[in-house]
Tab-separated table of C-alpha atoms in Angstrom:
chain	number	residue	atom	x	y	z
A	746	MET	CA	79.104	-87.590	-48.733
A	747	ASN	CA	77.223	-84.730	-49.638
A	748	THR	CA	78.389	-84.616	-53.377
A	749	ASP	CA	75.469	-81.559	-53.831
A	750	SER	CA	77.549	-79.406	-51.760
A	751	VAL	CA	81.225	-79.067	-53.514
A	752	ARG	CA	81.897	-75.647	-52.215
A	753	PRO	CA	82.257	-75.926	-48.480
A	754	ALA	CA	80.413	-73.303	-46.756
A	755	VAL	CA	78.955	-72.278	-43.284
A	756	THR	CA	75.108	-73.569	-42.864
A	757	GLU	CA	74.715	-72.601	-39.367
A	758	LEU	CA	76.104	-70.322	-36.731
A	759	ARG	CA	75.506	-71.048	-33.324
A	760	LEU	CA	75.722	-68.633	-30.584
A	761	SER	CA	75.421	-70.841	-27.309
A	762	ALA	CA	76.230	-68.123	-25.074
A	763	PHE	CA	77.700	-64.968	-26.821
A	764	LYS	CA	77.017	-61.295	-25.642
A	765	ASN	CA	73.434	-60.654	-25.554
A	766	HIS	CA	72.757	-64.230	-27.182
A	767	ARG	CA	71.999	-67.418	-25.416
A	768	GLY	CA	71.268	-71.015	-27.149
A	769	VAL	CA	70.496	-69.056	-30.654
A	770	THR	CA	71.050	-71.104	-33.598
A	771	LEU	CA	71.005	-69.099	-37.023
A	772	PRO	CA	70.717	-71.165	-40.423
A	773	LEU	CA	72.444	-69.645	-43.232
A	774	GLY	CA	71.743	-69.785	-46.892
A	775	PRO	CA	73.354	-68.509	-49.654
A	776	LEU	CA	72.018	-64.941	-49.129
A	777	THR	CA	70.535	-64.247	-45.208
A	778	LEU	CA	69.638	-60.972	-43.679
A	779	LEU	CA	69.501	-60.298	-40.329
A	780	SER	CA	66.826	-57.845	-39.048
A	781	GLY	CA	65.615	-56.368	-35.656
A	782	GLY	CA	65.956	-53.616	-33.617
A	783	SER	CA	68.476	-51.777	-32.011
A	784	GLY	CA	70.145	-54.177	-29.309
A	785	SER	CA	68.870	-57.496	-31.004
A	786	GLY	CA	72.337	-58.807	-31.457
A	787	LYS	CA	72.543	-58.343	-35.495
A	788	SER	CA	76.076	-57.359	-35.074
A	789	SER	CA	77.113	-59.491	-32.707
A	790	ALA	CA	75.950	-62.458	-34.963
A	791	LEU	CA	78.323	-61.166	-37.722
A	792	GLN	CA	80.789	-60.497	-35.167
A	793	ALA	CA	81.157	-64.072	-33.876
A	794	TYR	CA	81.159	-65.388	-37.477
A	795	ALA	CA	83.886	-63.174	-37.847
A	796	ILE	CA	86.013	-64.157	-35.030
A	797	LEU	CA	85.302	-68.020	-36.104
A	798	ALA	CA	86.752	-66.911	-39.291
A	799	ARG	CA	89.917	-65.343	-37.834
A	800	LEU	CA	90.824	-68.193	-36.341
A	801	GLY	CA	90.274	-70.396	-38.789
A	802	SER	CA	92.710	-68.460	-40.595
A	803	GLY	CA	95.497	-69.011	-38.221
A	804	GLU	CA	95.215	-66.268	-35.670
A	805	SER	CA	95.546	-65.943	-32.498
A	806	LEU	CA	92.737	-65.598	-30.088
A	807	ALA	CA	94.144	-62.410	-29.049
A	808	ARG	CA	94.118	-60.940	-32.523
A	809	ALA	CA	90.681	-62.699	-33.253
A	810	LEU	CA	89.193	-60.681	-30.763
A	811	GLY	CA	90.917	-57.819	-31.133
A	812	GLU	CA	88.338	-55.676	-32.731
A	813	VAL	CA	85.562	-56.320	-30.593
A	814	ALA	CA	84.693	-53.107	-28.369
A	815	GLY	CA	85.562	-53.615	-24.853
A	816	GLY	CA	87.858	-56.416	-25.527
A	817	PRO	CA	87.104	-60.354	-24.749
A	818	SER	CA	84.978	-59.606	-21.639
A	819	ALA	CA	82.361	-58.040	-23.615
A	820	CYS	CA	81.667	-61.072	-25.390
A	821	VAL	CA	80.324	-62.929	-22.190
A	822	PRO	CA	77.013	-63.039	-21.608
A	823	ALA	CA	75.300	-60.376	-19.820
A	824	GLY	CA	74.828	-61.787	-16.234
A	825	ALA	CA	77.009	-64.626	-16.473
A	826	ARG	CA	78.623	-65.239	-13.262
A	827	PRO	CA	82.267	-66.303	-12.492
A	828	ASP	CA	82.832	-69.833	-11.211
A	829	GLU	CA	84.647	-70.551	-8.125
A	830	GLN	CA	87.962	-69.874	-9.637
A	831	GLY	CA	86.779	-66.473	-10.997
A	832	ARG	CA	86.413	-67.756	-14.668
A	833	ARG	CA	83.882	-66.465	-17.112
A	834	GLY	CA	83.516	-67.004	-21.051
A	835	PHE	CA	81.854	-67.431	-23.927
A	836	ARG	CA	80.600	-70.257	-26.285
A	837	ILE	CA	80.175	-70.028	-30.084
A	838	GLY	CA	79.979	-72.531	-33.376
A	839	CYS	CA	79.391	-73.234	-37.040
A	840	THR	CA	78.306	-76.274	-38.871
A	841	VAL	CA	80.117	-76.122	-42.399
A	842	ASP	CA	78.444	-78.299	-45.305
A	843	GLY	CA	80.684	-79.708	-48.229
A	844	PRO	CA	82.052	-82.804	-49.908
A	845	ALA	CA	82.695	-83.918	-46.044
A	846	GLY	CA	78.916	-83.849	-45.147
A	847	PRO	CA	77.934	-81.765	-42.201
A	848	VAL	CA	80.876	-81.154	-40.293
A	849	CYS	CA	80.238	-78.813	-36.560
A	850	LEU	CA	82.683	-77.054	-34.600
A	851	ASP	CA	82.057	-75.873	-31.220
A	852	LEU	CA	84.393	-73.614	-29.303
A	853	ALA	CA	84.374	-72.964	-25.218
A	854	VAL	CA	86.581	-69.664	-24.894
A	855	GLN	CA	87.480	-68.494	-21.320
A	856	ALA	CA	87.748	-64.835	-21.367
A	857	GLU	CA	88.548	-63.867	-17.621
A	858	PRO	CA	90.655	-63.851	-16.019
A	859	GLU	CA	93.167	-65.329	-18.951
A	860	LEU	CA	92.002	-65.122	-22.231
A	861	ARG	CA	92.206	-68.629	-23.626
A	862	ILE	CA	90.173	-71.425	-25.828
A	863	VAL	CA	89.136	-74.062	-23.060
A	864	GLY	CA	87.447	-76.815	-25.218
A	865	GLU	CA	86.845	-77.179	-28.766
A	866	ARG	CA	85.116	-80.002	-30.485
A	867	LEU	CA	84.614	-81.138	-33.904
A	868	THR	CA	82.255	-83.947	-35.213
A	869	GLY	CA	81.470	-85.610	-38.426
A	870	GLY	CA	80.462	-88.551	-40.147
A	871	GLY	CA	78.949	-89.698	-37.166
A	872	GLU	CA	82.147	-89.422	-35.263
A	873	THR	CA	83.869	-87.228	-32.697
A	874	LEU	CA	86.894	-86.094	-34.683
A	875	LEU	CA	88.682	-84.076	-32.512
A	876	THR	CA	87.971	-82.771	-28.661
A	877	THR	CA	90.311	-80.649	-26.422
A	878	ALA	CA	89.958	-79.557	-22.978
A	879	LEU	CA	91.913	-77.664	-20.529
A	880	THR	CA	93.446	-80.097	-18.272
A	881	ASP	CA	95.894	-78.102	-16.379
A	882	PRO	CA	95.280	-74.822	-15.959
A	883	THR	CA	98.955	-73.489	-15.303
A	884	ARG	CA	100.154	-74.714	-18.570
A	885	PRO	CA	99.253	-72.835	-21.964
A	886	ALA	CA	98.374	-75.921	-23.590
A	887	VAL	CA	94.850	-77.832	-23.713
A	888	GLN	CA	94.393	-81.576	-24.022
A	889	ALA	CA	93.747	-82.990	-27.360
A	890	ALA	CA	92.283	-86.233	-28.506
A	891	TRP	CA	91.753	-86.889	-32.459
A	892	HIS	CA	90.073	-89.759	-33.930
A	893	THR	CA	92.278	-92.341	-35.897
A	894	ALA	CA	90.626	-95.682	-36.232
A	895	GLY	CA	93.930	-97.341	-36.385
A	896	ALA	CA	95.681	-99.530	-34.151
A	897	THR	CA	95.120	-96.656	-32.023
A	898	PRO	CA	91.520	-95.673	-31.552
A	899	VAL	CA	92.454	-92.030	-30.840
A	900	THR	CA	95.605	-90.021	-30.640
A	901	ARG	CA	96.086	-87.570	-27.708
A	902	ALA	CA	98.399	-84.651	-27.670
A	903	PRO	CA	98.797	-81.061	-26.216
A	904	LEU	CA	98.005	-78.086	-28.459
A	905	PRO	CA	98.043	-74.396	-27.431
A	906	ASP	CA	95.179	-72.845	-26.267
A	907	ASP	CA	95.438	-69.899	-28.257
A	908	ARG	CA	94.582	-71.551	-31.308
A	909	LEU	CA	91.985	-73.220	-33.161
A	910	GLY	CA	93.142	-76.788	-32.982
A	911	THR	CA	91.086	-77.952	-35.972
A	912	SER	CA	93.482	-75.177	-38.139
A	913	LEU	CA	96.669	-77.398	-36.761
A	914	LEU	CA	95.390	-80.702	-37.436
A	915	PRO	CA	97.472	-81.223	-40.668
A	916	LEU	CA	100.482	-80.672	-39.081
A	917	ARG	CA	99.657	-83.653	-36.560
A	918	VAL	CA	97.782	-86.220	-38.340
A	919	ALA	CA	99.537	-88.370	-41.154
A	920	GLY	CA	96.743	-89.387	-42.992
A	921	LYS	CA	97.404	-92.844	-43.156
A	922	THR	CA	94.408	-94.606	-41.749
A	923	ALA	CA	90.551	-94.259	-42.625
A	924	GLY	CA	90.216	-92.413	-39.817
A	925	GLN	CA	93.161	-89.952	-40.082
A	926	ARG	CA	91.708	-89.232	-43.603
A	927	LEU	CA	88.195	-88.681	-42.215
A	928	VAL	CA	89.507	-85.939	-39.549
A	929	LEU	CA	91.769	-84.197	-42.273
A	930	ALA	CA	89.010	-83.681	-44.890
A	931	ALA	CA	86.479	-82.353	-42.199
A	932	ALA	CA	88.993	-80.169	-40.941
A	933	GLU	CA	90.007	-79.255	-44.495
A	934	GLN	CA	86.279	-77.944	-45.352
A	935	VAL	CA	85.954	-76.287	-42.293
A	936	VAL	CA	89.064	-74.165	-42.535
A	937	VAL	CA	88.404	-73.436	-46.563
A	938	ALA	CA	84.845	-72.237	-45.450
A	939	LEU	CA	86.186	-69.631	-42.665
A	940	ARG	CA	88.827	-68.592	-44.771
A	941	SER	CA	86.545	-67.688	-47.500
A	942	ALA	CA	85.066	-65.086	-45.866
A	943	PHE	CA	85.496	-61.206	-46.219
A	944	VAL	CA	84.543	-58.531	-43.973
A	945	CYS	CA	83.085	-55.348	-46.061
A	946	ASP	CA	82.136	-52.397	-44.282
A	947	PRO	CA	82.697	-49.413	-46.359
A	948	ARG	CA	83.445	-46.058	-44.463
A	949	PRO	CA	82.657	-42.775	-46.355
A	950	GLU	CA	84.314	-40.865	-43.969
A	951	VAL	CA	87.467	-42.786	-44.580
A	952	MET	CA	86.921	-43.212	-48.200
A	953	ARG	CA	86.791	-39.139	-48.498
A	954	SER	CA	89.000	-37.809	-45.626
A	955	VAL	CA	92.688	-38.478	-44.904
A	956	GLY	CA	92.850	-36.295	-42.290
A	957	ALA	CA	90.751	-38.931	-40.158
A	958	GLY	CA	93.321	-41.475	-40.358
A	959	GLY	CA	92.219	-43.290	-43.695
A	960	ALA	CA	93.869	-46.432	-44.414
A	961	GLY	CA	95.990	-46.580	-41.584
A	962	GLU	CA	93.502	-46.793	-39.056
A	963	GLN	CA	91.370	-49.775	-40.370
A	964	PRO	CA	90.827	-52.758	-38.693
A	965	GLY	CA	93.116	-55.525	-38.895
A	966	GLY	CA	95.466	-53.673	-40.325
A	967	ALA	CA	98.817	-56.029	-40.120
A	968	ALA	CA	100.328	-57.678	-42.963
A	969	GLY	CA	101.335	-61.107	-42.408
A	970	ARG	CA	98.942	-63.780	-43.598
A	971	GLY	CA	98.794	-66.382	-41.049
A	972	GLY	CA	97.713	-69.803	-43.065
A	973	GLY	CA	94.999	-72.333	-42.057
A	974	ALA	CA	97.557	-74.040	-39.665
A	975	GLY	CA	100.484	-71.242	-39.937
A	976	ALA	CA	99.793	-69.799	-36.558
A	977	ARG	CA	103.003	-68.375	-34.567
A	978	ARG	CA	105.132	-69.992	-32.333
A	979	ASN	CA	107.169	-68.896	-29.585
A	980	GLY	CA	106.047	-65.412	-30.708
A	981	GLN	CA	107.446	-65.746	-34.530
A	982	SER	CA	105.243	-64.703	-37.083
A	983	ALA	CA	104.532	-67.488	-39.400
A	984	ARG	CA	104.589	-65.830	-42.760
A	985	SER	CA	103.967	-68.798	-44.698
A	986	GLY	CA	100.685	-70.659	-43.832
A	987	ALA	CA	100.962	-74.330	-42.748
A	988	ALA	CA	104.690	-75.459	-44.175
A	989	GLY	CA	104.082	-77.604	-46.632
A	990	GLY	CA	104.733	-81.566	-46.180
A	991	ALA	CA	106.105	-83.599	-43.595
A	992	GLY	CA	108.912	-80.622	-42.870
A	993	GLY	CA	106.210	-78.568	-42.161
A	994	ARG	CA	106.368	-76.376	-38.626
A	995	ALA	CA	104.787	-77.006	-35.961
A	996	GLY	CA	102.751	-73.504	-35.830
A	997	GLY	CA	102.330	-73.305	-32.407
A	998	ALA	CA	101.569	-76.972	-31.347
A	999	PRO	CA	104.608	-78.085	-28.892
A	1000	GLY	CA	106.478	-80.996	-30.449
A	1001	GLY	CA	104.291	-81.102	-33.501
A	1002	THR	CA	105.447	-82.505	-37.016
A	1003	GLY	CA	104.613	-82.352	-40.144
A	1004	GLY	CA	101.827	-84.853	-41.287
A	1005	ALA	CA	102.987	-86.737	-44.563
A	1006	GLY	CA	102.576	-84.065	-46.681
A	1007	ALA	CA	98.715	-83.211	-45.100
A	1008	ALA	CA	100.170	-79.869	-43.793
A	1009	GLY	CA	101.003	-78.013	-47.137
A	1010	ALA	CA	97.364	-78.457	-48.092
A	1011	TRP	CA	96.294	-75.483	-46.775
A	1012	GLY	CA	99.273	-73.102	-47.524
A	1013	VAL	CA	98.953	-69.358	-48.570
A	1014	ARG	CA	99.976	-68.313	-51.976
A	1015	GLY	CA	103.302	-66.625	-50.879
A	1016	ARG	CA	101.530	-62.844	-51.335
A	1017	LYS	CA	102.652	-60.302	-49.448
A	1018	GLY	CA	100.071	-58.658	-46.694
A	1019	SER	CA	97.824	-55.508	-47.363
A	1020	ALA	CA	97.467	-53.215	-44.886
A	1021	GLY	CA	93.942	-52.495	-43.547
A	1022	SER	CA	92.748	-55.861	-44.803
A	1023	GLY	CA	90.115	-56.379	-41.879
A	1024	VAL	CA	89.241	-60.003	-43.376
A	1025	ALA	CA	89.459	-63.544	-42.530
A	1026	GLY	CA	92.919	-64.792	-43.923
A	1027	GLY	CA	94.095	-61.261	-44.026
A	1028	TRP	CA	95.421	-60.726	-40.566
A	1029	GLY	CA	98.945	-61.271	-39.616
A	1030	ASP	CA	101.220	-60.340	-36.965
A	1031	GLY	CA	103.482	-58.505	-38.211
A	1032	ALA	CA	103.789	-54.684	-39.643
A	1033	PRO	CA	103.006	-54.349	-43.528
A	1034	GLU	CA	105.500	-55.154	-45.858
A	1035	GLN	CA	103.709	-53.823	-48.897
A	1036	HIS	CA	100.369	-52.242	-49.902
A	1037	ASP	CA	98.657	-54.330	-52.509
A	1038	GLU	CA	96.717	-51.566	-53.649
A	1039	GLY	CA	95.042	-53.738	-56.546
A	1040	ARG	CA	92.816	-55.515	-53.825
A	1041	LEU	CA	90.243	-54.188	-52.234
A	1042	ARG	CA	90.334	-53.459	-48.418
A	1043	SER	CA	87.432	-53.773	-46.106
A	1044	ALA	CA	87.007	-49.977	-45.393
A	1045	CYS	CA	87.155	-49.940	-49.550
A	1046	ASP	CA	89.391	-46.818	-48.968
A	1047	ASN	CA	91.434	-47.799	-52.067
A	1048	LEU	CA	88.495	-48.123	-54.181
A	1049	PRO	CA	89.617	-45.944	-57.411
A	1050	THR	CA	92.955	-48.196	-57.754
A	1051	VAL	CA	91.106	-51.444	-57.487
A	1052	LEU	CA	88.187	-49.922	-60.316
A	1053	ALA	CA	91.219	-49.287	-62.379
A	1054	ARG	CA	92.188	-53.113	-62.174
A	1055	THR	CA	88.412	-54.167	-62.682
A	1056	GLY	CA	87.788	-51.752	-65.372
A	1057	ARG	CA	90.710	-53.312	-67.311
A	1058	GLU	CA	90.266	-57.427	-66.365
A	1059	CYS	CA	86.596	-57.652	-66.483
A	1060	ALA	CA	84.612	-55.359	-68.871
A	1061	ARG	CA	81.652	-57.225	-68.669
A	1062	ARG	CA	81.621	-57.111	-65.051
A	1063	HIS	CA	82.158	-53.371	-65.055
A	1064	ALA	CA	79.254	-52.901	-67.457
A	1065	VAL	CA	77.189	-54.690	-64.821
A	1066	LEU	CA	78.498	-52.485	-62.029
A	1067	VAL	CA	77.831	-49.176	-63.998
A	1068	ALA	CA	74.467	-50.429	-64.574
A	1069	ALA	CA	73.727	-51.257	-61.010
A	1070	VAL	CA	75.253	-47.494	-60.097
A	1071	ARG	CA	72.983	-46.193	-62.501
A	1072	GLU	CA	70.067	-47.317	-60.517
A	1073	ALA	CA	71.325	-46.352	-57.419
A	1074	CYS	CA	72.229	-42.789	-58.124
A	1075	VAL	CA	70.698	-39.610	-58.796
A	1076	GLY	CA	71.425	-38.118	-62.244
A	1077	PRO	CA	72.564	-39.615	-65.190
A	1078	VAL	CA	75.249	-42.368	-65.118
A	1079	GLU	CA	76.724	-42.978	-68.766
A	1080	GLY	CA	80.156	-44.741	-67.263
A	1081	LEU	CA	82.578	-45.289	-64.502
A	1082	ARG	CA	86.340	-44.793	-64.979
A	1083	THR	CA	89.315	-43.691	-63.663
A	1084	VAL	CA	91.210	-41.018	-64.725
A	1085	PRO	CA	95.493	-40.311	-63.719
A	1086	HIS	CA	96.057	-38.243	-61.045
A	1087	PRO	CA	97.567	-34.732	-61.934
A	1088	PRO	CA	101.047	-34.459	-60.813
A	1089	GLY	CA	101.471	-32.169	-57.679
A	1090	GLY	CA	97.783	-31.913	-57.662
A	1091	ALA	CA	95.816	-31.471	-53.871
A	1092	GLY	CA	95.488	-34.525	-52.070
A	1093	ALA	CA	98.651	-37.017	-51.173
A	1094	SER	CA	97.547	-40.645	-51.055
A	1095	VAL	CA	96.255	-42.232	-48.022
A	1096	ALA	CA	98.646	-45.219	-48.418
A	1097	GLY	CA	101.429	-42.758	-49.350
A	1098	ALA	CA	100.566	-40.960	-45.760
A	1099	VAL	CA	100.518	-44.099	-43.904
A	1100	ALA	CA	103.836	-45.820	-45.713
A	1101	GLY	CA	105.635	-42.483	-45.241
A	1102	GLY	CA	104.761	-41.207	-42.007
A	1103	GLY	CA	103.266	-38.389	-43.579
A	1104	ASP	CA	100.022	-36.588	-42.807
A	1105	GLY	CA	98.684	-35.506	-46.723
A	1106	SER	CA	95.342	-34.285	-47.296
A	1107	GLY	CA	92.881	-35.057	-50.376
A	1108	SER	CA	90.166	-37.413	-51.121
A	1109	ALA	CA	89.530	-41.024	-51.425
A	1110	GLY	CA	89.389	-40.840	-55.305
A	1111	GLU	CA	93.203	-39.886	-55.357
A	1112	TRP	CA	94.732	-42.833	-53.770
A	1113	ALA	CA	97.572	-45.202	-54.668
A	1114	THR	CA	100.925	-46.071	-53.386
A	1115	PRO	CA	103.658	-43.761	-54.369
A	1116	GLY	CA	106.518	-45.524	-56.020
A	1117	ALA	CA	104.778	-48.746	-56.002
A	1118	PRO	CA	105.804	-50.864	-58.844
A	1119	GLY	CA	102.908	-50.680	-61.707
A	1120	VAL	CA	100.815	-48.559	-59.416
A	1121	GLU	CA	99.714	-45.313	-60.654
A	1122	ARG	CA	97.983	-42.729	-58.678
A	1123	VAL	CA	94.348	-42.055	-60.199
A	1124	ARG	CA	90.985	-41.018	-59.322
A	1125	ALA	CA	87.728	-42.407	-59.757
A	1126	VAL	CA	84.986	-40.705	-61.869
A	1127	LEU	CA	81.197	-40.769	-62.962
A	1128	ASP	CA	80.598	-39.792	-66.527
A	1129	ARG	CA	77.300	-37.721	-66.399
A	1130	GLY	CA	77.373	-37.249	-70.065
A	1131	GLU	CA	76.678	-33.508	-70.696
A	1132	LEU	CA	76.800	-32.844	-67.344
A	1133	GLY	CA	80.416	-33.672	-67.024
A	1134	GLU	CA	82.276	-35.802	-64.636
A	1135	LEU	CA	81.894	-36.284	-61.096
A	1136	PRO	CA	84.637	-37.610	-58.687
A	1137	VAL	CA	83.036	-40.789	-56.713
A	1138	GLU	CA	84.318	-38.831	-53.564
A	1139	GLN	CA	81.544	-36.411	-54.222
A	1140	LEU	CA	78.773	-38.863	-54.217
A	1141	GLY	CA	76.541	-39.170	-50.926
A	1142	ASP	CA	76.966	-41.838	-48.309
A	1143	GLY	CA	74.473	-43.957	-49.483
A	1144	GLU	CA	75.924	-43.842	-53.041
A	1145	LEU	CA	79.487	-44.579	-51.992
A	1146	ARG	CA	78.517	-47.642	-49.698
A	1147	PHE	CA	76.500	-49.054	-52.752
A	1148	LEU	CA	79.388	-48.428	-55.236
A	1149	ALA	CA	81.543	-50.425	-52.972
A	1150	LEU	CA	79.366	-53.007	-51.747
A	1151	ALA	CA	78.579	-53.775	-55.552
A	1152	LEU	CA	82.052	-54.116	-56.436
A	1153	VAL	CA	82.460	-56.797	-53.807
A	1154	LEU	CA	79.480	-58.825	-55.056
A	1155	LEU	CA	80.684	-58.211	-58.155
A	1156	THR	CA	84.288	-59.604	-57.856
A	1157	GLY	CA	86.057	-62.096	-56.359
A	1158	PRO	CA	88.794	-63.477	-53.969
A	1159	ASP	CA	91.725	-62.498	-56.235
A	1160	VAL	CA	90.239	-58.723	-56.169
A	1161	LEU	CA	89.616	-58.470	-52.352
A	1162	ALA	CA	92.578	-58.016	-49.513
A	1163	MET	CA	91.584	-61.538	-48.162
A	1164	ASP	CA	93.511	-64.953	-48.612
A	1165	PRO	CA	91.465	-67.963	-49.216
A	1166	VAL	CA	93.319	-71.443	-49.762
A	1167	GLY	CA	95.393	-71.071	-52.781
A	1168	GLU	CA	96.096	-75.095	-53.018
A	1169	VAL	CA	92.074	-75.524	-53.702
A	1170	PRO	CA	90.748	-74.852	-56.797
A	1171	SER	CA	88.713	-71.581	-56.688
A	1172	ALA	CA	85.493	-73.929	-58.181
A	1173	HIS	CA	85.574	-75.982	-54.760
A	1174	GLN	CA	85.391	-72.560	-52.869
A	1175	GLN	CA	82.806	-69.772	-52.393
A	1176	MET	CA	83.338	-66.574	-50.748
A	1177	THR	CA	81.048	-65.206	-47.946
A	1178	VAL	CA	80.939	-61.642	-47.590
A	1179	LEU	CA	80.291	-60.372	-44.029
A	1180	ALA	CA	77.799	-56.866	-44.683
A	1181	ASP	CA	76.942	-55.283	-41.279
A	1182	GLY	CA	74.538	-52.522	-41.922
A	1183	MET	CA	74.015	-53.265	-45.322
A	1184	ASP	CA	71.773	-50.968	-46.036
A	1185	ARG	CA	73.217	-48.062	-43.993
A	1186	CYS	CA	72.846	-44.430	-44.988
A	1187	MET	CA	70.926	-45.804	-48.069
A	1188	ASP	CA	67.525	-45.083	-49.299
A	1189	PRO	CA	65.113	-48.125	-49.586
A	1190	ARG	CA	65.743	-47.440	-53.380
A	1191	GLN	CA	69.211	-48.168	-53.372
A	1192	ALA	CA	68.693	-50.971	-50.536
A	1193	ARG	CA	66.792	-52.799	-52.542
A	1194	GLU	CA	68.821	-52.633	-55.709
A	1195	LEU	CA	71.549	-53.770	-53.945
A	1196	VAL	CA	69.891	-56.769	-52.426
A	1197	SER	CA	68.798	-57.274	-55.989
A	1198	LEU	CA	71.852	-57.635	-57.306
A	1199	ALA	CA	72.987	-60.052	-54.161
A	1200	VAL	CA	70.323	-62.095	-55.478
A	1201	ARG	CA	71.520	-62.439	-59.128
A	1202	MET	CA	75.318	-63.007	-57.911
A	1203	THR	CA	74.610	-65.801	-55.075
A	1204	GLU	CA	72.424	-67.691	-57.430
A	1205	ARG	CA	75.596	-68.493	-59.476
A	1206	GLY	CA	76.929	-70.371	-56.544
A	1207	HIS	CA	80.395	-68.339	-55.877
A	1208	VAL	CA	79.750	-65.815	-53.868
A	1209	ARG	CA	77.455	-65.692	-50.459
A	1210	LEU	CA	76.179	-63.091	-48.291
A	1211	LEU	CA	75.503	-62.745	-44.654
A	1212	GLY	CA	74.409	-59.260	-44.273
A	1213	THR	CA	71.930	-57.054	-41.501
A	1214	VAL	CA	69.685	-54.822	-42.479
A	1215	ARG	CA	67.451	-51.997	-40.615
A	1216	ASP	CA	64.087	-52.651	-42.675
A	1217	PRO	CA	63.632	-56.360	-43.911
A	1218	ALA	CA	60.930	-55.087	-46.372
A	1219	VAL	CA	63.932	-53.934	-48.970
A	1220	ALA	CA	64.079	-57.732	-49.364
A	1221	ASP	CA	60.109	-58.512	-50.017
A	1222	GLY	CA	59.369	-60.500	-53.293
A	1223	LEU	CA	62.717	-61.186	-53.747
A	1224	PRO	CA	63.527	-64.963	-54.542
A	1225	GLY	CA	66.204	-66.775	-52.731
A	1226	VAL	CA	66.564	-64.177	-49.733
A	1227	GLN	CA	66.329	-65.777	-46.254
A	1228	VAL	CA	65.051	-63.161	-43.414
A	1229	LEU	CA	66.022	-64.050	-39.912
A	1230	HIS	CA	64.377	-61.727	-37.574
A	1231	LEU	CA	66.305	-61.432	-34.183
A	1232	GLY	CA	64.877	-60.072	-30.744
A	1233	VAL	CA	61.205	-61.375	-31.361
């Protein structure tokens, strides 16, 4: 057992055959930046991580690939030829380190002619803990075999071919034998790490303009929070994650039974989903039931409301945020605060336009959910001292992205629209931020200040960062930054 790594974390990403990657293994540290020219596969690597994170959150394979431009076929390596049955696919995987030691997860996905997981392998502790294989193409299931080490060394049963088998194991494994407990510990470690990912892509055009679609066009805008094993069964959305105890639902595993309390280990916290979360653990199959404006979404369109919350709840970290913004913005910055939006002022709420079907106009600094209990419509402003106040929506693109990314690094899962495992203490989890184009729109000074902030935050051990940058020089001389050059 690796006692040095208490918090599960993805320490290796494998792109065995994915888009333009073949046989690529990326070691991931607490702060890893991917660099390379256009088309080198930086964004593809983050996309593969996000797919694994969605699957680990209990999402179906179709939803996990739902944001891939071009659909599942776009994930197939260029030049890959179909077999005799016309099948093509891709392979990805990861290694998760933690209390159970290194645990490896590898997936083989068939993208054509039908989308399905045709093979999954989970290994750890010197054992093959789970394998799945497609034995009958006419059935929507794979044959699974998991380690038991009891009177029967291996247990075999069918699992659905559109779900990550690892996330379903608590519903099928009782945990009575040492082998079963090893399987559960390894599977939990993988799911905890994958569900702790937050995909962050601040979009200045969305942060300013409602007319362009605003929060209503966010990726992953469904609300139901699929738990680690709480996948749908027969098309019904499972909103409670892995149902607890022996009475847990099968979560898509035909004939599955809850495993002696193990199923409840990864249940969700019972929160309502938030529209437009776009993060692992925040994707569900249903429509939004409630806008949780106090939790930052992937595109950061609800930034002012979240700033109002964080400013109230943690003055110390808010002061650190102000200091970072001061370094990144042009002109004096003496403070960052939110003010009530004048009643009847210009600009309808984005969330209100989405929830009510309206087409309000206005700017990002004015968003909140009309009528939501305890949520006041606010706008965020910079205090420029003698120069007065400046609404944040009037900042440049680089300044807006810096502000949003800095806020993410300085907060945690409870402030972000994500759903980490509620039953595992936060001290035993660490969030991983996935930031594609981390330095997009920023000048070198802003980008370096952001990486410097990331260094300070990742040193504390509660947050990790995997990002892509155009210019790796932004990390020159900074301690603890691992830069991987792709396409060389």
